[in-house]
């Protein structure tokens, strides 16, 4: 067994909030060299301080090796593949979190209609400060939200003088239709999704278990990102269009500057935690290798329980059924 | 801000450090690792520097405003002059 001294312990890793939000790479080769994550293209080689970055966004034309991904996972960096113009396609990664406490909690909330509605309400109430939404149904909440977003578009159109002709969006191909403003909005949103995704996986929650959105593998990402669009990506897209900056890159850079200015990463972390955990509850994020038990909760894993002195303690007494295969013919096949 | 300087360190060790800090020039690393991570990185560096030298300069609450740690062979030693840390060279250097 080779000595893998370079493996990072969870204690070696910066918390998500202490990291730089994102690094975007395109048309390069991502590899591992001398224990470092390196980006190589024809012009130069750059080493990525992966443990300082929350999410790596890999754009078109990137090639990556198994070793590079292994190092990124070890650094607790989320890796996010994004397509042309920053539309997110797929994201994966093992964040710095190694425990499953938050994930359990999320699954528990999302599978109980009453609790789920409470979380969805809490999400909406974050967007309507000072309003009481506690008596509204989901349908009413959706209606309110639609009105609010439309108001935002018109407000910013007036503010910047950029004409707003409605959100043109083709599901699955964000840039198939629409003007510069729509394209910028899609690009900025995609970057925001990537960052929210990084926070969610980084905290050890699931991107797929959404409260308002449902059905997509990234439903919870969409839920969380929606909390910030009115404040960040919508005004940003209008501002950039007004200044004649219409490249997707401008949207990404603009968003990143805003994230830094407002310490948005920290806020996303706090919001996700507050939505999923009851007041004051702290989840131990320790990596515990346990086996679930219906009576005692959990027993420690990595143990062979076959020699356990008294199995009946765990209720396996006389009731357990053994399924045993047919006796094998000792002599082997004859024909 | 923290600065780490590695002299005659293995390539693998230098590469490893670039995951936490930025290598501004050969063997010179700059970054803002937290205290806990500095300690852990230093532990690893000190254990693996072998015949090379490792120097870590970090912010500290003293009159100078910084503190220095060194590890390795034939290294210059920080010497404490009543709270002011100076550097003592080895004889043949």
Coordinates of C-alpha atoms in Angstrom, one line a residue:
Chain A
X1 CA 0.0 0.0 0.0
X2 CA 1.5 3.3 -1.1
X3 CA 1.8 6.0 1.6
X4 CA -0.8 8.6 0.9
X5 CA 0.5 11.2 3.2
X6 CA -1.0 14.0 1.0
X7 CA -4.6 13.0 1.9
X8 CA -6.3 15.8 3.7
X9 CA -8.0 15.2 7.0
X10 CA -11.3 17.1 7.5
X11 CA -9.4 19.3 10.0
X12 CA -7.0 20.4 7.2
X13 CA -9.8 21.9 5.2
X14 CA -11.1 25.4 5.3
X15 CA -14.8 25.8 6.1
X16 CA -16.8 26.8 3.1
X17 CA -17.3 30.3 4.4
X18 CA -13.5 30.9 4.4
X19 CA -13.1 30.0 0.8
X20 CA -13.0 31.9 -2.5
X21 CA -16.3 31.3 -4.2
X22 CA -15.5 29.9 -7.6
X23 CA -12.8 29.4 -10.2
X24 CA -13.9 29.1 -13.8
X25 CA -11.7 27.1 -16.3
X26 CA -12.3 26.4 -19.9
X27 CA -10.3 25.0 -22.8
X28 CA -7.6 23.5 -20.6
X29 CA -6.4 20.3 -19.3
X30 CA -7.0 19.7 -15.6
X31 CA -4.5 17.3 -14.0
X32 CA -2.6 16.3 -11.0
X33 CA 1.1 17.0 -10.9
X34 CA 3.4 16.6 -7.9
X35 CA 0.4 16.4 -5.5
X36 CA -1.0 19.7 -6.9
X37 CA -4.1 20.4 -9.0
X38 CA -2.8 21.9 -12.2
X39 CA -4.5 23.7 -15.1
X40 CA -2.5 23.3 -18.3
X41 CA -3.1 24.9 -21.6
X42 CA -0.8 25.8 -24.6
X43 CA 0.4 29.0 -22.9
X44 CA 1.0 28.1 -19.3
X45 CA 0.6 25.9 -16.3
X46 CA -1.2 27.2 -13.2
X47 CA -1.6 25.4 -9.9
X48 CA -5.0 25.7 -8.2
X49 CA -5.2 26.2 -4.5
X50 CA -8.1 23.8 -4.4
X51 CA -8.6 23.8 -0.6
X52 CA -9.2 27.6 -0.9
X53 CA -11.9 27.3 -3.5
X54 CA -15.6 26.4 -2.9
X55 CA -16.4 25.4 -6.4
X56 CA -14.5 24.7 -9.6
X57 CA -16.6 25.5 -12.7
X58 CA -15.3 23.5 -15.6
X59 CA -16.4 25.0 -18.9
X60 CA -16.3 23.7 -22.5
X61 CA -13.1 22.3 -23.7
X62 CA -11.8 21.1 -20.4
X63 CA -10.3 17.7 -20.0
X64 CA -9.8 16.3 -16.6
X65 CA -8.1 13.2 -15.2
X66 CA -9.2 10.9 -12.5
X67 CA -6.2 11.9 -10.3
X68 CA -7.3 15.6 -10.5
X69 CA -10.8 14.8 -9.5
X70 CA -9.5 12.7 -6.6
X71 CA -7.4 15.6 -5.3
X72 CA -10.3 18.0 -5.7
X73 CA -12.6 15.7 -3.8
X74 CA -9.9 15.3 -1.2
X75 CA -9.7 19.1 -0.9
X76 CA -13.4 19.3 -0.3
X77 CA -13.9 21.3 -3.5
X78 CA -17.2 20.9 -5.4
X79 CA -16.7 20.3 -9.1
X80 CA -19.3 21.6 -11.4
X81 CA -19.4 21.0 -15.2
X82 CA -20.9 23.9 -17.0
X83 CA -21.8 24.1 -20.7
X84 CA -21.6 26.8 -23.3
X85 CA -22.2 30.2 -21.8
X86 CA -22.1 28.9 -18.3
X87 CA -25.3 26.8 -18.3
X88 CA -24.8 24.3 -15.6
X89 CA -25.0 20.7 -16.8
X90 CA -23.9 18.6 -14.1
X91 CA -22.3 18.9 -10.7
X92 CA -20.9 16.6 -8.3
X93 CA -18.4 16.5 -5.5
X94 CA -17.8 15.6 -2.0
X95 CA -17.7 18.8 0.0
X96 CA -15.7 19.4 3.1
X97 CA -18.6 18.0 5.1
X98 CA -18.3 14.4 6.0
X99 CA -21.3 13.7 8.2
X100 CA -24.9 12.9 7.3
X101 CA -26.8 14.7 10.0
X102 CA -28.0 17.6 7.9
X103 CA -29.0 15.2 5.1
X104 CA -31.1 13.1 7.4
X105 CA -32.8 16.2 8.7
X106 CA -33.5 17.4 5.1
X107 CA -35.0 14.0 4.1
X108 CA -37.2 14.0 7.2
X109 CA -38.5 17.5 6.5
X110 CA -39.1 17.0 2.8
X111 CA -41.1 13.8 3.3
X112 CA -43.6 15.3 5.7
X113 CA -46.1 17.6 4.1
X114 CA -46.6 19.8 7.2
X115 CA -42.9 20.3 7.8
X116 CA -42.3 20.7 4.1
X117 CA -44.8 23.4 3.8
X118 CA -43.3 25.2 6.8
X119 CA -39.9 25.2 5.2
X120 CA -41.4 26.4 1.9
X121 CA -43.1 29.2 3.8
X122 CA -40.0 30.1 5.5
X123 CA -38.3 30.4 2.1
X124 CA -41.0 32.7 0.9
X125 CA -41.1 34.8 4.0
X126 CA -37.4 35.5 3.5
X127 CA -38.4 37.2 0.3
X128 CA -41.3 39.1 1.7
X129 CA -39.8 40.7 4.8
X130 CA -42.4 42.2 7.1
X131 CA -45.3 40.3 5.5
X132 CA -47.1 37.5 7.3
X133 CA -47.2 34.5 5.0
X134 CA -48.1 32.0 7.6
X135 CA -51.7 31.6 6.4
X136 CA -51.1 31.4 2.7
X137 CA -51.3 28.2 0.6
X138 CA -48.5 27.2 -1.8
X139 CA -50.6 28.4 -4.7
X140 CA -51.0 31.9 -3.1
X141 CA -47.3 32.0 -2.4
X142 CA -46.4 31.2 -5.9
X143 CA -48.7 33.9 -7.2
X144 CA -47.1 36.4 -4.9
X145 CA -43.7 35.4 -6.0
X146 CA -44.6 35.7 -9.6
X147 CA -45.9 39.2 -9.1
X148 CA -42.8 40.2 -7.1
X149 CA -40.4 39.0 -9.8
X150 CA -42.3 40.8 -12.5
X151 CA -42.2 44.0 -10.4
X152 CA -38.5 43.6 -10.1
X153 CA -38.0 43.3 -13.9
X154 CA -40.0 46.5 -14.5
X155 CA -38.4 48.4 -11.7
X156 CA -34.9 47.7 -13.0
X157 CA -35.9 48.3 -16.6
X158 CA -37.0 51.8 -15.5
X159 CA -33.9 52.3 -13.4
X160 CA -31.4 51.4 -16.1
X161 CA -33.4 52.3 -19.2
X162 CA -33.0 48.8 -20.7
X163 CA -36.2 47.7 -22.3
X164 CA -37.7 44.6 -20.8
X165 CA -39.7 42.4 -23.2
X166 CA -40.4 39.5 -20.9
X167 CA -38.3 36.6 -19.8
X168 CA -37.7 34.4 -22.9
X169 CA -36.4 31.1 -21.8
X170 CA -36.4 27.7 -23.5
X171 CA -36.2 25.0 -20.9
X172 CA -33.1 22.9 -21.4
X173 CA -31.5 25.5 -23.7
X174 CA -31.2 28.8 -21.8
X175 CA -29.6 30.6 -24.6
X176 CA -31.8 29.4 -27.5
X177 CA -33.9 32.5 -27.4
X178 CA -34.0 36.0 -26.0
X179 CA -32.0 39.2 -26.1
X180 CA -28.7 40.1 -24.5
X181 CA -30.5 40.8 -21.2
X182 CA -32.0 37.3 -21.2
X183 CA -28.7 35.7 -22.0
X184 CA -26.9 37.6 -19.2
X185 CA -29.7 36.7 -16.8
X186 CA -29.3 33.0 -17.7
X187 CA -25.5 33.2 -17.4
X188 CA -25.6 34.9 -14.0
X189 CA -28.2 32.5 -12.8
X190 CA -26.1 29.6 -13.9
X191 CA -23.2 30.9 -11.9
X192 CA -25.4 31.4 -8.9
X193 CA -26.7 27.9 -9.2
X194 CA -23.2 26.6 -9.2
X195 CA -22.3 28.4 -6.1
X196 CA -25.5 27.4 -4.3
X197 CA -24.9 23.8 -5.4
X198 CA -21.4 24.0 -3.9
X199 CA -22.8 25.3 -0.6
X200 CA -25.4 22.6 -0.4
X201 CA -23.1 19.7 -1.2
X202 CA -20.5 21.4 0.9
X203 CA -22.7 21.4 4.0
X204 CA -23.6 17.8 3.3
X205 CA -27.2 18.4 2.3
X206 CA -28.8 17.0 -0.9
X207 CA -29.2 19.1 -4.0
X208 CA -32.1 16.9 -5.1
X209 CA -34.5 17.2 -2.1
X210 CA -36.3 20.5 -2.8
X211 CA -39.1 22.0 -0.9
X212 CA -40.7 24.4 -3.4
X213 CA -39.1 22.9 -6.6
X214 CA -39.5 19.2 -7.0
X215 CA -38.7 16.5 -9.5
X216 CA -35.3 17.7 -10.6
X217 CA -32.0 16.4 -9.3
X218 CA -31.1 20.0 -8.5
X219 CA -34.5 21.0 -6.9
X220 CA -33.0 22.2 -3.7
X221 CA -30.4 24.2 -5.6
X222 CA -33.2 26.0 -7.4
X223 CA -35.0 26.7 -4.1
X224 CA -32.0 28.3 -2.6
X225 CA -30.9 30.2 -5.6
X226 CA -34.3 31.8 -5.9
X227 CA -33.8 33.5 -2.6
X228 CA -31.1 35.7 -4.1
X229 CA -32.1 36.4 -7.7
X230 CA -34.1 39.5 -7.0
X231 CA -31.2 41.0 -5.1
X232 CA -28.3 39.8 -7.3
X233 CA -28.7 38.4 -10.7
X234 CA -31.7 40.5 -11.9
X235 CA -30.2 43.9 -11.1
X236 CA -26.8 42.7 -12.3
X237 CA -28.1 41.7 -15.7
X238 CA -29.8 45.0 -16.2
X239 CA -26.8 47.0 -15.1
X240 CA -24.4 45.0 -17.4
X241 CA -26.8 45.4 -20.4
X242 CA -27.0 49.2 -19.7
X243 CA -23.2 49.4 -19.7
X244 CA -23.0 47.4 -22.9
X245 CA -21.3 44.4 -21.3
X246 CA -23.0 41.5 -22.9
X247 CA -20.5 38.7 -22.6
X248 CA -21.4 35.8 -20.3
X249 CA -18.1 36.2 -18.7
X250 CA -19.2 39.7 -17.6
X251 CA -22.1 38.1 -15.8
X252 CA -19.9 35.7 -14.0
X253 CA -17.3 38.3 -13.0
X254 CA -20.0 40.7 -12.0
X255 CA -21.7 38.2 -9.8
X256 CA -18.4 37.2 -8.2
X257 CA -17.7 40.8 -7.3
X258 CA -21.1 41.1 -5.7
X259 CA -20.6 37.8 -3.8
X260 CA -17.3 39.1 -2.4
X261 CA -18.7 42.5 -1.6
X262 CA -21.7 41.1 0.4
X263 CA -20.0 37.9 1.8
X264 CA -22.9 36.1 0.1
X265 CA -21.3 32.7 0.6
X266 CA -21.6 33.1 4.3
X267 CA -25.1 34.2 3.9
X268 CA -26.1 31.2 1.8
X269 CA -24.5 28.8 4.3
X270 CA -26.4 30.5 7.2
X271 CA -29.7 30.4 5.2
X272 CA -29.4 26.7 4.3
X273 CA -28.6 25.8 7.8
X274 CA -31.4 27.9 9.3
X275 CA -34.0 26.5 6.8
X276 CA -33.0 22.9 7.6
X277 CA -32.3 23.0 11.3
X278 CA -34.6 24.1 14.1
X279 CA -33.5 27.0 16.3
X280 CA -30.3 26.4 18.1
X281 CA -29.8 22.8 17.0
X282 CA -26.2 22.1 16.1
X283 CA -25.4 19.1 14.0
X284 CA -22.3 17.3 14.8
X285 CA -20.5 17.1 11.5
X286 CA -18.4 14.2 12.5
X287 CA -17.9 11.3 10.2
X288 CA -19.4 8.4 12.1
X289 CA -19.3 4.9 10.6
X290 CA -22.5 3.5 12.1
X291 CA -25.0 0.9 11.2
X292 CA -28.6 1.7 11.7
X293 CA -30.6 -0.3 14.1
X294 CA -34.4 0.0 14.6
X295 CA -34.2 -0.4 18.3
X296 CA -31.1 1.2 19.6
X297 CA -30.7 3.8 16.9
X298 CA -27.3 2.9 15.7
X299 CA -24.5 0.5 16.4
X300 CA -20.9 1.1 15.4
X301 CA -19.8 0.0 11.9
X302 CA -16.6 -1.7 10.8
X303 CA -17.4 -4.5 13.2
X304 CA -18.4 -8.1 12.4
X305 CA -21.5 -8.8 14.4
X306 CA -21.5 -12.5 13.6
X307 CA -19.8 -13.4 16.8
X308 CA -21.9 -11.1 18.9
X309 CA -22.5 -12.9 22.1
X310 CA -26.3 -12.4 22.4
X311 CA -28.0 -11.4 19.2
X312 CA -31.4 -11.5 20.9
X313 CA -30.4 -8.2 22.5
X314 CA -31.1 -6.6 19.1
X315 CA -34.3 -8.6 18.7
X316 CA -33.0 -11.2 16.3
X317 CA -33.8 -14.0 18.7
X318 CA -35.9 -16.8 17.3
X319 CA -37.6 -14.7 14.7
X320 CA -35.0 -14.2 12.1
X321 CA -35.2 -16.2 8.9
X322 CA -32.1 -17.5 7.2
X323 CA -32.2 -17.9 3.5
X324 CA -29.8 -20.7 2.5
X325 CA -29.0 -21.6 -1.0
X326 CA -29.2 -25.2 -2.3
X327 CA -26.4 -27.6 -1.2
X328 CA -23.6 -27.5 -3.7
X329 CA -22.5 -30.8 -5.2
X330 CA -19.1 -31.3 -3.7
X331 CA -17.9 -33.2 -6.8
X332 CA -18.5 -30.4 -9.2
X333 CA -20.3 -30.7 -12.5
X334 CA -20.1 -34.1 -14.0
X335 CA -21.1 -33.4 -17.5
Chain B
X1 CA -1.1 36.9 5.6
X2 CA 1.1 33.9 5.9
X3 CA 4.3 33.2 4.0
X4 CA 6.0 29.8 3.8
X5 CA 9.4 29.3 2.2
X6 CA 10.6 25.9 1.3
X7 CA 14.3 25.3 0.4
X8 CA 15.4 22.0 -1.1
X9 CA 12.0 20.4 -0.5
X10 CA 10.7 17.5 -2.6
X11 CA 8.5 18.4 -5.6
X12 CA 5.6 16.4 -4.0
X13 CA 5.7 18.5 -0.9
X14 CA 5.7 21.7 -2.8
X15 CA 2.9 20.5 -4.9
X16 CA 0.9 19.5 -1.9
X17 CA 1.3 23.0 -0.4
X18 CA -0.1 24.6 -3.5
X19 CA -3.5 23.2 -2.7
X20 CA -3.7 25.6 0.3
X21 CA -1.5 28.5 -0.8
X22 CA -0.3 30.2 -4.0
X23 CA 3.3 29.6 -5.0
X24 CA 4.4 33.1 -6.0
X25 CA 7.9 32.0 -7.0
X26 CA 9.8 28.7 -6.7
X27 CA 9.4 27.6 -3.0
X28 CA 7.7 30.8 -1.9
X29 CA 4.1 30.3 -0.8
X30 CA 1.5 33.0 0.1
X31 CA -1.9 32.6 1.5
X32 CA -4.3 33.2 4.3
X33 CA -4.8 29.8 6.0
X34 CA -6.5 29.8 9.4
X35 CA -4.5 29.2 12.5
X36 CA -5.7 25.6 12.8
X37 CA -4.7 24.8 9.2
X38 CA -1.3 26.6 9.6
X39 CA -0.6 24.4 12.5
X40 CA -1.6 21.3 10.7
X41 CA 0.3 22.2 7.5
X42 CA 3.4 23.0 9.6
X43 CA 3.2 19.7 11.4
X44 CA 3.3 18.0 8.0
X45 CA 6.0 20.2 6.6
X46 CA 8.3 19.8 9.6
X47 CA 7.9 16.0 9.4
X48 CA 8.6 15.8 5.7
X49 CA 11.2 18.5 5.0
X50 CA 14.1 16.1 5.6
X51 CA 17.4 17.8 4.7
X52 CA 15.7 20.8 3.3
X53 CA 14.5 23.8 5.2
X54 CA 11.0 25.2 5.9
X55 CA 10.3 28.7 7.1
X56 CA 6.9 29.9 8.1
X57 CA 6.1 33.6 8.7
X58 CA 2.7 34.3 10.2
X59 CA 0.9 37.2 11.8
X60 CA 1.2 37.4 15.6
X61 CA 0.1 39.6 18.4
X62 CA 3.5 40.9 19.4
X63 CA 5.4 44.1 18.9
X64 CA 6.8 43.0 15.6
X65 CA 3.4 41.9 14.3
X66 CA 4.7 38.5 13.1
X67 CA 6.3 35.3 14.3
X68 CA 8.5 32.8 12.5
X69 CA 8.8 29.1 12.6
X70 CA 11.7 27.1 11.1
X71 CA 12.3 23.4 10.5
X72 CA 14.9 21.3 8.6
X73 CA 18.7 21.0 8.7
X74 CA 21.3 23.8 8.9
X75 CA 18.6 26.3 9.3
X76 CA 18.9 29.8 10.6
X77 CA 17.4 29.9 14.1
X78 CA 15.0 32.6 15.4
X79 CA 16.5 34.0 18.5
X80 CA 14.5 35.9 21.1
X81 CA 16.0 39.1 22.4
X82 CA 13.6 40.1 25.1
X83 CA 10.6 39.9 22.8
X84 CA 12.3 40.9 19.6
X85 CA 12.9 37.9 17.4
X86 CA 16.1 38.1 15.4
X87 CA 17.7 35.5 13.1
X88 CA 20.9 33.6 14.0
X89 CA 22.9 32.3 11.1
X90 CA 24.7 29.0 11.4
X91 CA 28.5 29.4 11.5
X92 CA 29.4 28.5 7.9
X93 CA 26.6 30.1 6.0

